mmCIF file of C-alpha atoms in Angstrom:
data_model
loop_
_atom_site.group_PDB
_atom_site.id
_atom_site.type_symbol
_atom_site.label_atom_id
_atom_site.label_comp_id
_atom_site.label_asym_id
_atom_site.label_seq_id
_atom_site.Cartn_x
_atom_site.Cartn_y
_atom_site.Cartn_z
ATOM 1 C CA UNK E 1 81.240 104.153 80.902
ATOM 2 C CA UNK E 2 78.524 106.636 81.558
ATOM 3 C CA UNK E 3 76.709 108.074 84.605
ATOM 4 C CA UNK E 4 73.225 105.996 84.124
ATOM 5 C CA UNK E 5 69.583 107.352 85.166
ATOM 6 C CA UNK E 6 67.484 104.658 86.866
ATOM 7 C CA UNK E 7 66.184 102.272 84.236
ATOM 8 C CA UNK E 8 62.340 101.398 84.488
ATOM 9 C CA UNK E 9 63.545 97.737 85.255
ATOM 10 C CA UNK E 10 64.701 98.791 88.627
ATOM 11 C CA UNK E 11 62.025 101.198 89.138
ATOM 12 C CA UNK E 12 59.509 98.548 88.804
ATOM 13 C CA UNK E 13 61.310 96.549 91.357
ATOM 14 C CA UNK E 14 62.363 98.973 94.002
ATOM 15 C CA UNK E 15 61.389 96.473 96.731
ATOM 16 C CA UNK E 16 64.093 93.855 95.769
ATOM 17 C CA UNK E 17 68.172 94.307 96.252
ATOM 18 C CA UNK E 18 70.153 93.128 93.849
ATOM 19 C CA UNK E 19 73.439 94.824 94.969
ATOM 20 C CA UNK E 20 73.404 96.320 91.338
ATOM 21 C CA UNK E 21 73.302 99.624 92.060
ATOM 22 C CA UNK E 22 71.559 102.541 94.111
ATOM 23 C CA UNK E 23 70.064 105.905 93.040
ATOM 24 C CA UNK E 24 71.216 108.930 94.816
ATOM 25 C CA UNK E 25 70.003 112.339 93.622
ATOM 26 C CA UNK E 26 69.170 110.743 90.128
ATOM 27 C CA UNK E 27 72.319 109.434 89.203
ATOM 28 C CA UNK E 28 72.751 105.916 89.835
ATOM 29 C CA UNK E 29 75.467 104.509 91.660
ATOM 30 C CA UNK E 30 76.846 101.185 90.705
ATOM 31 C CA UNK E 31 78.572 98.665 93.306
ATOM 32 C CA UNK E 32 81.152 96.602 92.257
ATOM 33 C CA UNK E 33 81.185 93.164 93.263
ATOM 34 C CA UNK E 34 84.885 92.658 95.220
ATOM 35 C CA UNK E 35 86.407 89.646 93.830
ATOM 36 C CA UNK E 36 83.132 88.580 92.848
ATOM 37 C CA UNK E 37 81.472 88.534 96.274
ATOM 38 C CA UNK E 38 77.830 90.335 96.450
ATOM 39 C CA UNK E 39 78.397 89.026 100.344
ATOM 40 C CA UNK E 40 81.236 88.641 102.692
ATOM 41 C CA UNK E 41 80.399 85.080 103.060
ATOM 42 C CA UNK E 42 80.199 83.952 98.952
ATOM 43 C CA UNK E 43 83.306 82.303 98.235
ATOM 44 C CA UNK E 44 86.033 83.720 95.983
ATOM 45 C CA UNK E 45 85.782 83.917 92.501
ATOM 46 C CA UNK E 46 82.771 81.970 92.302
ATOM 47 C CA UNK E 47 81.469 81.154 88.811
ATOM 48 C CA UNK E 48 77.755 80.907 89.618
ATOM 49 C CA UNK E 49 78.483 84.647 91.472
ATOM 50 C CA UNK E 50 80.129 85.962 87.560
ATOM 51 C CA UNK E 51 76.952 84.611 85.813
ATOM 52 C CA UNK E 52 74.138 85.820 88.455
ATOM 53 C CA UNK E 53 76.233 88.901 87.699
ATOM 54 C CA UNK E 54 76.158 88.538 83.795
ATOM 55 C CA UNK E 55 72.627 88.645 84.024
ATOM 56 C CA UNK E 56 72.144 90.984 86.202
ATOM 57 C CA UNK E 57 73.940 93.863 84.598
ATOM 58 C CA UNK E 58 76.629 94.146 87.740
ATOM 59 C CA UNK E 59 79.939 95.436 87.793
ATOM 60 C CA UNK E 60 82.742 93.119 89.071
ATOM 61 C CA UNK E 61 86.188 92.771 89.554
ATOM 62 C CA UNK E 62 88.634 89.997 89.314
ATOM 63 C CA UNK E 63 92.306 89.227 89.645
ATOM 64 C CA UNK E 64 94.475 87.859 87.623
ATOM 65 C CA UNK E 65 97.924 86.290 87.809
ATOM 66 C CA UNK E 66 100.134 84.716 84.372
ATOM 67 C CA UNK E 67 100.826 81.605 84.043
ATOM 68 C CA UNK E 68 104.458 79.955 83.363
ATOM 69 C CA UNK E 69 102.870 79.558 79.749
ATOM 70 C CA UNK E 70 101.053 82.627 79.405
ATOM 71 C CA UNK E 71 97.580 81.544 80.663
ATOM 72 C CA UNK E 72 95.992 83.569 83.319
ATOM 73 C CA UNK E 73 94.682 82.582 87.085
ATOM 74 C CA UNK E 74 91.924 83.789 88.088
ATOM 75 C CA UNK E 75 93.545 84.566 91.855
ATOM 76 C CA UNK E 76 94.987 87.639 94.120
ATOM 77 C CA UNK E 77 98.210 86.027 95.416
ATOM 78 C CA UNK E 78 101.317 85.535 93.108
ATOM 79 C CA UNK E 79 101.296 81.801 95.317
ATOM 80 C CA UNK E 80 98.634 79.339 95.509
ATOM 81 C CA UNK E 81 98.677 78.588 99.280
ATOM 82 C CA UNK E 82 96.233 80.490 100.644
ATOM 83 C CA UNK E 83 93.558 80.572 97.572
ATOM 84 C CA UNK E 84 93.779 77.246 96.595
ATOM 85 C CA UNK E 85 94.427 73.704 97.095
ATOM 86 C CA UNK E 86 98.095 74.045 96.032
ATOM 87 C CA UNK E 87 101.280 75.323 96.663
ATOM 88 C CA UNK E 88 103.802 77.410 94.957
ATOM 89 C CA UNK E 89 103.852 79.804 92.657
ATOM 90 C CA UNK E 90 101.550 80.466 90.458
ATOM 91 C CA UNK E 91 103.842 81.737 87.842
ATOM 92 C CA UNK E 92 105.486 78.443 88.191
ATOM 93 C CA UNK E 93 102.859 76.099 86.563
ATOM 94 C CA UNK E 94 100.763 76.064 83.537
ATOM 95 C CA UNK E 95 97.214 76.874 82.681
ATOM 96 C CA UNK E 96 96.167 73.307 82.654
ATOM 97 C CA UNK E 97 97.635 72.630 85.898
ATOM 98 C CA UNK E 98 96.053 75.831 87.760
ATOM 99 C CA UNK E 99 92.753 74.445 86.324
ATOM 100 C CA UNK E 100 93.274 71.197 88.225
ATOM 101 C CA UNK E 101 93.303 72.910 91.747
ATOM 102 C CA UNK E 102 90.400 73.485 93.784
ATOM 103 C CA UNK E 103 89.939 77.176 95.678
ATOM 104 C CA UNK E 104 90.148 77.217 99.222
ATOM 105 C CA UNK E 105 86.139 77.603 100.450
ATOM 106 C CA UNK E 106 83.603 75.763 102.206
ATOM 107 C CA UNK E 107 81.220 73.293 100.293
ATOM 108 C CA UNK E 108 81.545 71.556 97.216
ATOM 109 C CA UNK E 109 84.759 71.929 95.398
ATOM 110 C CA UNK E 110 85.177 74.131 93.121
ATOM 111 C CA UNK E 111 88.354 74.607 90.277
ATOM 112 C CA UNK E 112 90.015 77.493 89.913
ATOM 113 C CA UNK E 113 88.819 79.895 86.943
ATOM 114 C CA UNK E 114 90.947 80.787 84.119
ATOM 115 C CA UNK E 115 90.990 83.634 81.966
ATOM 116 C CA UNK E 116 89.177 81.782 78.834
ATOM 117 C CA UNK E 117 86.284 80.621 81.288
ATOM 118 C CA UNK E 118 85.762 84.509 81.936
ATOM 119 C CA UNK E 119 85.661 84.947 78.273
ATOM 120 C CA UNK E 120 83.132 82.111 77.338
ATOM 121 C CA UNK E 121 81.201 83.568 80.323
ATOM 122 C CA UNK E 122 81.112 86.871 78.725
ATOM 123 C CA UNK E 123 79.461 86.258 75.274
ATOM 124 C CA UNK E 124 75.791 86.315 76.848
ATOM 125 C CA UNK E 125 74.515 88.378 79.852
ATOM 126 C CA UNK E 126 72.999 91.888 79.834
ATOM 127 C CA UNK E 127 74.441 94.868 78.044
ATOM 128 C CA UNK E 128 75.271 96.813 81.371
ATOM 129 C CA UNK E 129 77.419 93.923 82.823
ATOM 130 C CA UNK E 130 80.768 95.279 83.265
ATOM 131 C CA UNK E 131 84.286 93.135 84.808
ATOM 132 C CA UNK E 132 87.181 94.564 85.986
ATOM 133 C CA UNK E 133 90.349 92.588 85.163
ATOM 134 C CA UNK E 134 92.706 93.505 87.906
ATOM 135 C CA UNK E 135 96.231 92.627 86.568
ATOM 136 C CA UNK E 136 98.317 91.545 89.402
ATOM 137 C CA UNK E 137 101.979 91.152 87.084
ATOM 138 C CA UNK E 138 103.713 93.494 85.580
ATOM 139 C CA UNK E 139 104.364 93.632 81.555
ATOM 140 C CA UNK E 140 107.420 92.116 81.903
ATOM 141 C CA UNK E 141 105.910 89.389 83.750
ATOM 142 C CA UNK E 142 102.803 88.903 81.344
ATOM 143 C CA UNK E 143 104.909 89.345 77.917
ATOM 144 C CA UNK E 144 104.104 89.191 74.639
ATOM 145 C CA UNK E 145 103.018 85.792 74.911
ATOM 146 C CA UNK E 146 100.350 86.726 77.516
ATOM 147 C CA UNK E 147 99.536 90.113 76.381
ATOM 148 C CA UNK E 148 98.355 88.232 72.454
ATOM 149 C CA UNK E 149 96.525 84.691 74.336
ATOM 150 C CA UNK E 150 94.187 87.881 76.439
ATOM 151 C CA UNK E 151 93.624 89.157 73.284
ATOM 152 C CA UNK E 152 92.603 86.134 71.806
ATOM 153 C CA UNK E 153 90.479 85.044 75.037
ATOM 154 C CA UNK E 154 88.373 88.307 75.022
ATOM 155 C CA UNK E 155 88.160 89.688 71.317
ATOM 156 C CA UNK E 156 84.749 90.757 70.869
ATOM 157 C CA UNK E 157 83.579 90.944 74.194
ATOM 158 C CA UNK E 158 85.884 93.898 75.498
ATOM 159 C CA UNK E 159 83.286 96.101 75.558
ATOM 160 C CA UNK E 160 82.653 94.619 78.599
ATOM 161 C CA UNK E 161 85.617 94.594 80.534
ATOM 162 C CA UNK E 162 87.804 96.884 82.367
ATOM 163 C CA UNK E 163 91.465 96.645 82.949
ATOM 164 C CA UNK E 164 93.192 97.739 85.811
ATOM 165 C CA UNK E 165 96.965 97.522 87.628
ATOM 166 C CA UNK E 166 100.419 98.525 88.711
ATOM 167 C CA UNK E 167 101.689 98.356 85.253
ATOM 168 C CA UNK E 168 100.612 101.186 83.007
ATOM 169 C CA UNK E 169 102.659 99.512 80.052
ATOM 170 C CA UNK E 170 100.796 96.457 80.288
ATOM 171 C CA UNK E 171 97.580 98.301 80.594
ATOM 172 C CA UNK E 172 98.806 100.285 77.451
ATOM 173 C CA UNK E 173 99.579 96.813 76.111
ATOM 174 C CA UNK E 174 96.240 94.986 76.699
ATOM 175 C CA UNK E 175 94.418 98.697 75.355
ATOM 176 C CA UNK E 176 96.540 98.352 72.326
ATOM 177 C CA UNK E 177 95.349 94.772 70.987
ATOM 178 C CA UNK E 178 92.111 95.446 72.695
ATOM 179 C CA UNK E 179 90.671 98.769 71.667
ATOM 180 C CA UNK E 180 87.549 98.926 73.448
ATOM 181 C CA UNK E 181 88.480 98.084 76.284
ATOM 182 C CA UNK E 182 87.744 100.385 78.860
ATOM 183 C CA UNK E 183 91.098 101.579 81.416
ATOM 184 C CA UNK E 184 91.551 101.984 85.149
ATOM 185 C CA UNK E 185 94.154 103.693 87.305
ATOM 186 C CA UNK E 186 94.878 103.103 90.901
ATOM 187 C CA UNK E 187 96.919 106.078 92.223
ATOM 188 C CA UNK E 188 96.055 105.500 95.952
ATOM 189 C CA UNK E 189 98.922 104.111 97.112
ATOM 190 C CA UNK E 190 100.807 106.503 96.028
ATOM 191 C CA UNK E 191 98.536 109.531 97.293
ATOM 192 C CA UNK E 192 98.411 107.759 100.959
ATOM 193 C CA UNK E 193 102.160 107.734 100.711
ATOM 194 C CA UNK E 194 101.795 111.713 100.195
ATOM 195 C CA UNK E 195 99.015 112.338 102.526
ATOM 196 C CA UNK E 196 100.754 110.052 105.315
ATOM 197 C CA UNK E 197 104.102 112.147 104.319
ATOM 198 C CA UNK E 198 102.458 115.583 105.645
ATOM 199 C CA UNK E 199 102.709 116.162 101.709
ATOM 200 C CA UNK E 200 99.318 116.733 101.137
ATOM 201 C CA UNK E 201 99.726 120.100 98.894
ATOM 202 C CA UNK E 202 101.302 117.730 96.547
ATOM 203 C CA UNK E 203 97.789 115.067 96.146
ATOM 204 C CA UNK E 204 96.113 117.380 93.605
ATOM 205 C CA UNK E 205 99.443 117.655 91.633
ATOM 206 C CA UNK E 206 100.769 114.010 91.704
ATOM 207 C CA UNK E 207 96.674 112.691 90.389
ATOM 208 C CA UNK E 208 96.995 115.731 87.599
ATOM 209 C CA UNK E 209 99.592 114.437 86.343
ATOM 210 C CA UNK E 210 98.630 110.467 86.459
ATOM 211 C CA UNK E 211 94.837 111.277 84.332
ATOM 212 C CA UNK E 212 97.438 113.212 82.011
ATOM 213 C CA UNK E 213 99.465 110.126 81.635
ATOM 214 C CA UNK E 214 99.650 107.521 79.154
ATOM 215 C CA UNK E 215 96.679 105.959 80.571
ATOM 216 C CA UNK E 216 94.171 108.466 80.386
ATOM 217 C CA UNK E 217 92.179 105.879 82.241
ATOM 218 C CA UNK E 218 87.428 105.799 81.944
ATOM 219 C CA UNK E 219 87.630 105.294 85.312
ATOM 220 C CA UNK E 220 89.897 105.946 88.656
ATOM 221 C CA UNK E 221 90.043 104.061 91.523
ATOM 222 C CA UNK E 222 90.266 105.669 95.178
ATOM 223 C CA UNK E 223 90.406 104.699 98.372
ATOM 224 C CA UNK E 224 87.522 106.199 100.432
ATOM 225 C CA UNK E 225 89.694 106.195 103.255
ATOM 226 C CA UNK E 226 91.900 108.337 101.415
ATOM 227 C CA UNK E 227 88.647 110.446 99.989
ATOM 228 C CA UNK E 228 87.293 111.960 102.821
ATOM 229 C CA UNK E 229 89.930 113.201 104.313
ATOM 230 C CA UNK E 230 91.580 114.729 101.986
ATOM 231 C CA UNK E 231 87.911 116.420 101.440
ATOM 232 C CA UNK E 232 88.053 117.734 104.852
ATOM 233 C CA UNK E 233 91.421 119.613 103.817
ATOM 234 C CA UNK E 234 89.606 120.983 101.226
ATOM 235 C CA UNK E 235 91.193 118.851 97.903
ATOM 236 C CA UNK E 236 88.073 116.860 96.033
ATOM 237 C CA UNK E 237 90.244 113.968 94.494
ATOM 238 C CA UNK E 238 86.558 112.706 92.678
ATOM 239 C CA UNK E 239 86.365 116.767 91.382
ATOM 240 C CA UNK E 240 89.721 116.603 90.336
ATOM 241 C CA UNK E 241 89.131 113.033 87.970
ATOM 242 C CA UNK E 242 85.757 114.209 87.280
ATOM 243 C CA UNK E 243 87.244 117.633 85.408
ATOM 244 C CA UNK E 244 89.591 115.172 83.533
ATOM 245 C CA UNK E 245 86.280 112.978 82.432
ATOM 246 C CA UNK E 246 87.274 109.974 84.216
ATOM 247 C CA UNK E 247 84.803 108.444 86.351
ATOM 248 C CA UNK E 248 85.371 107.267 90.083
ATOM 249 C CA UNK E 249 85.215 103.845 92.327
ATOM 250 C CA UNK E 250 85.833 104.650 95.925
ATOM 251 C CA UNK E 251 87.013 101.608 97.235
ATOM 252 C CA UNK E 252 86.242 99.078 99.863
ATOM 253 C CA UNK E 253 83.367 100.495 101.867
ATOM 254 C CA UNK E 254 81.488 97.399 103.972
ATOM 255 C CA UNK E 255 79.259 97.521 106.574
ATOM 256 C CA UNK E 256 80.449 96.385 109.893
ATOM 257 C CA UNK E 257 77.204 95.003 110.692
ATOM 258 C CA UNK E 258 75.892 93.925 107.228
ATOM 259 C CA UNK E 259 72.223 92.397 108.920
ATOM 260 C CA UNK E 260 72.156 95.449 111.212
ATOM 261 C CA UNK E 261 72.783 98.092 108.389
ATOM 262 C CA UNK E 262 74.661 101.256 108.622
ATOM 263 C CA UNK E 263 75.936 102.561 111.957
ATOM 264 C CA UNK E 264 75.422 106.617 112.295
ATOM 265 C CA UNK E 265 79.302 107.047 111.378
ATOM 266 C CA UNK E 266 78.792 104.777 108.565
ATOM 267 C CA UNK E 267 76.008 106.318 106.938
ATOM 268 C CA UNK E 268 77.629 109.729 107.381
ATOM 269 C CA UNK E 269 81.037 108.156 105.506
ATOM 270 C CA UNK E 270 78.946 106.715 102.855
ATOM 271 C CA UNK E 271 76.448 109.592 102.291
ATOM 272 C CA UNK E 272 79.603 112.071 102.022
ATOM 273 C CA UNK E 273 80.621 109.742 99.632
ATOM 274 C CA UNK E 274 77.863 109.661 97.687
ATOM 275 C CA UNK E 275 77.342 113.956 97.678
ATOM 276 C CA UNK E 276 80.939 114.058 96.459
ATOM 277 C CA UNK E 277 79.894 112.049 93.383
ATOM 278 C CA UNK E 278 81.115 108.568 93.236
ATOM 279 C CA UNK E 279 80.306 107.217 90.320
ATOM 280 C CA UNK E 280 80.780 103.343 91.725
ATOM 281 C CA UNK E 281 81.276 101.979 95.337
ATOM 282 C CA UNK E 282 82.992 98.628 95.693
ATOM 283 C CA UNK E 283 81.815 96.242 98.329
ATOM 284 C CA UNK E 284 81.918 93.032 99.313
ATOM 285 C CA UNK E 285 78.246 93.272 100.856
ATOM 286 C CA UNK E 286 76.558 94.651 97.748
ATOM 287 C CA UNK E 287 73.249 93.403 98.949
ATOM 288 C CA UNK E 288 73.445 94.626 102.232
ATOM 289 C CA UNK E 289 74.726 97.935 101.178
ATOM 290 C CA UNK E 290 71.528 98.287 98.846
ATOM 291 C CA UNK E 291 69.380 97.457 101.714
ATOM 292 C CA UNK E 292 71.640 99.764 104.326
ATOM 293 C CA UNK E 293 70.645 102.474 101.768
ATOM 294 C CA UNK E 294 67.299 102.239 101.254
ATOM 295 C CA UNK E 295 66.686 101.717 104.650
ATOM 296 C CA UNK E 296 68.908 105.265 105.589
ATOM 297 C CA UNK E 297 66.583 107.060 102.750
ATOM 298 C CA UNK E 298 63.327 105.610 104.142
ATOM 299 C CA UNK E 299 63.956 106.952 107.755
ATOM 300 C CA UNK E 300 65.584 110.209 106.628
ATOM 301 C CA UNK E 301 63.807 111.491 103.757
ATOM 302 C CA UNK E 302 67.139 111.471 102.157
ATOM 303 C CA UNK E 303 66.421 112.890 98.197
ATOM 304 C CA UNK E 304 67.059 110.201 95.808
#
């Protein structure tokens, strides 16, 4: 993964928004599709949303929970209650049976993806398209079992995927029979526990030593609300991954107004954001974060 200038693709259309990506101080900024939303309203998971974004040349995330036999849900929750059409847990049934529930959203019905229908999505789409596979089980959970049937599902097409989670041996694991598959750490959680501890000499430290771990992760994953802050107390947590040659996604910035655009204190969040150099935003208004930006450098002058 590499910072990217603006291609003459998106120069020539520098009217539309895409939610792709934005240009800020010529490096170009990709946002990552939450759960594969490029709005707040888009259901879950959608499988027209993965292939707009195929096309497109997005970057998206997904999450994914094993199955009983070693299948993979596309879904957040470790139960099916609140996603989907079922109950219980997911770890409980099988591949085929996941794939007979419907998620939980408004219009026509729509069955719940598996792993192997991201995969046969994959093959096509344009060479910038990048997914996030956001493990939600631990290695122990996932197995041998599950670790080879991923394999199987995405072999050839890893290039395009990132994968992300708790479990640093099952992100090891995946790497392993996957080589070029790109890896992402989460350390936030545990940095907000530090920072909320009054521990915050020990932030620097404690993300040292995770992009010096086994991982050694293309990418890091922060929380912006963790970010800033710990900016204003002078520690640059995107320097600090930066120096290590990881790249960052400050995570979940949204509009509060997505139709109105950025309030002041948004645009001052998001800009700071921006000058620190994140390399990716994540969003679940892609769009309206495009258009929030554009409109912000069109009133301000802001250099692009």
């Amino acid at each position: 993964m590499t910072h990217q200038a603006l291609s003459g693709q998106e120069a020539g259309h520098a009217g539309s928004s895409t939610g792709v990506a934005i240009v800020h101080g010529g490096r170009r900024v990709r946002l990552k599709w939450h759960r594969l939303r490029r709005r707040r309203r888009d259901p879950l998971f959608d499988a027209e949303t993965l292939a707009e974004g195929l096309r497109l040349g997005a970057s998206m995330e997904v999450d994914l929970r094993v199955t009983r036999d070693g299948d993979f849900a596309v879904l957040h929750d470790g139960t099916l209650d609140r996603e989907t059409d079922g109950t219980g847990a997911v770890a409980e049934c099988t591949g085929e049976e996941i794939r007979a529930l419907h998620y939980r959203s408004a219009g026509a019905p729509r069955p719940v993806l598996l792993a192997s229908d991201l995969a046969q999505a994959l093959g096509p789409g344009h060479p910038e398209a990048l997914l996030q596979l956001d493990m939600k089980d631990d290695v122990s959970a996932v197995g041998q079992t599950g670790v080879e049937r991923l394999a199987t599902f995405f072999a050839g097409c890893e290039g395009k995927l990132v994968v992300s989670g708790d479990s640093t041996e099952l992100t090891l694991a995946i790497s392993e029979r996957l080589p070029g598959i790109e890896r992402g750490l989460e350390p936030s959680f545990r940095l907000l526990d530090l920072y909320r501890a009054g521990r915050k000499s020990d932030l620097a430290g404690q993300l040292v030593q995770e992009l010096k771990g086994p991982t050694r992760p293309h990418i890091v994953y922060l929380s912006w609300e963790l970010v800033l802050p710990a900016k204003a107390d002078g520690i640059d947590l995107i320097g600090i991954c930066h120096d290590h040659g990881a790249l960052v996604d400050a995570w979940t910035f949204n509009p509060a107004n997505p139709e109105a655009g950025f309030s002041d204190e948004e645009w001052e969040k998001f800009s700071a954001l921006l000058e620190l150099g994140a390399d990716q935003i994540t969003t679940d208004e892609a769009i309206a974060t495009e258009r929030a930006y554009r409109a912000r450098v069109q009133a301000g002058g802001v250099n692009r």
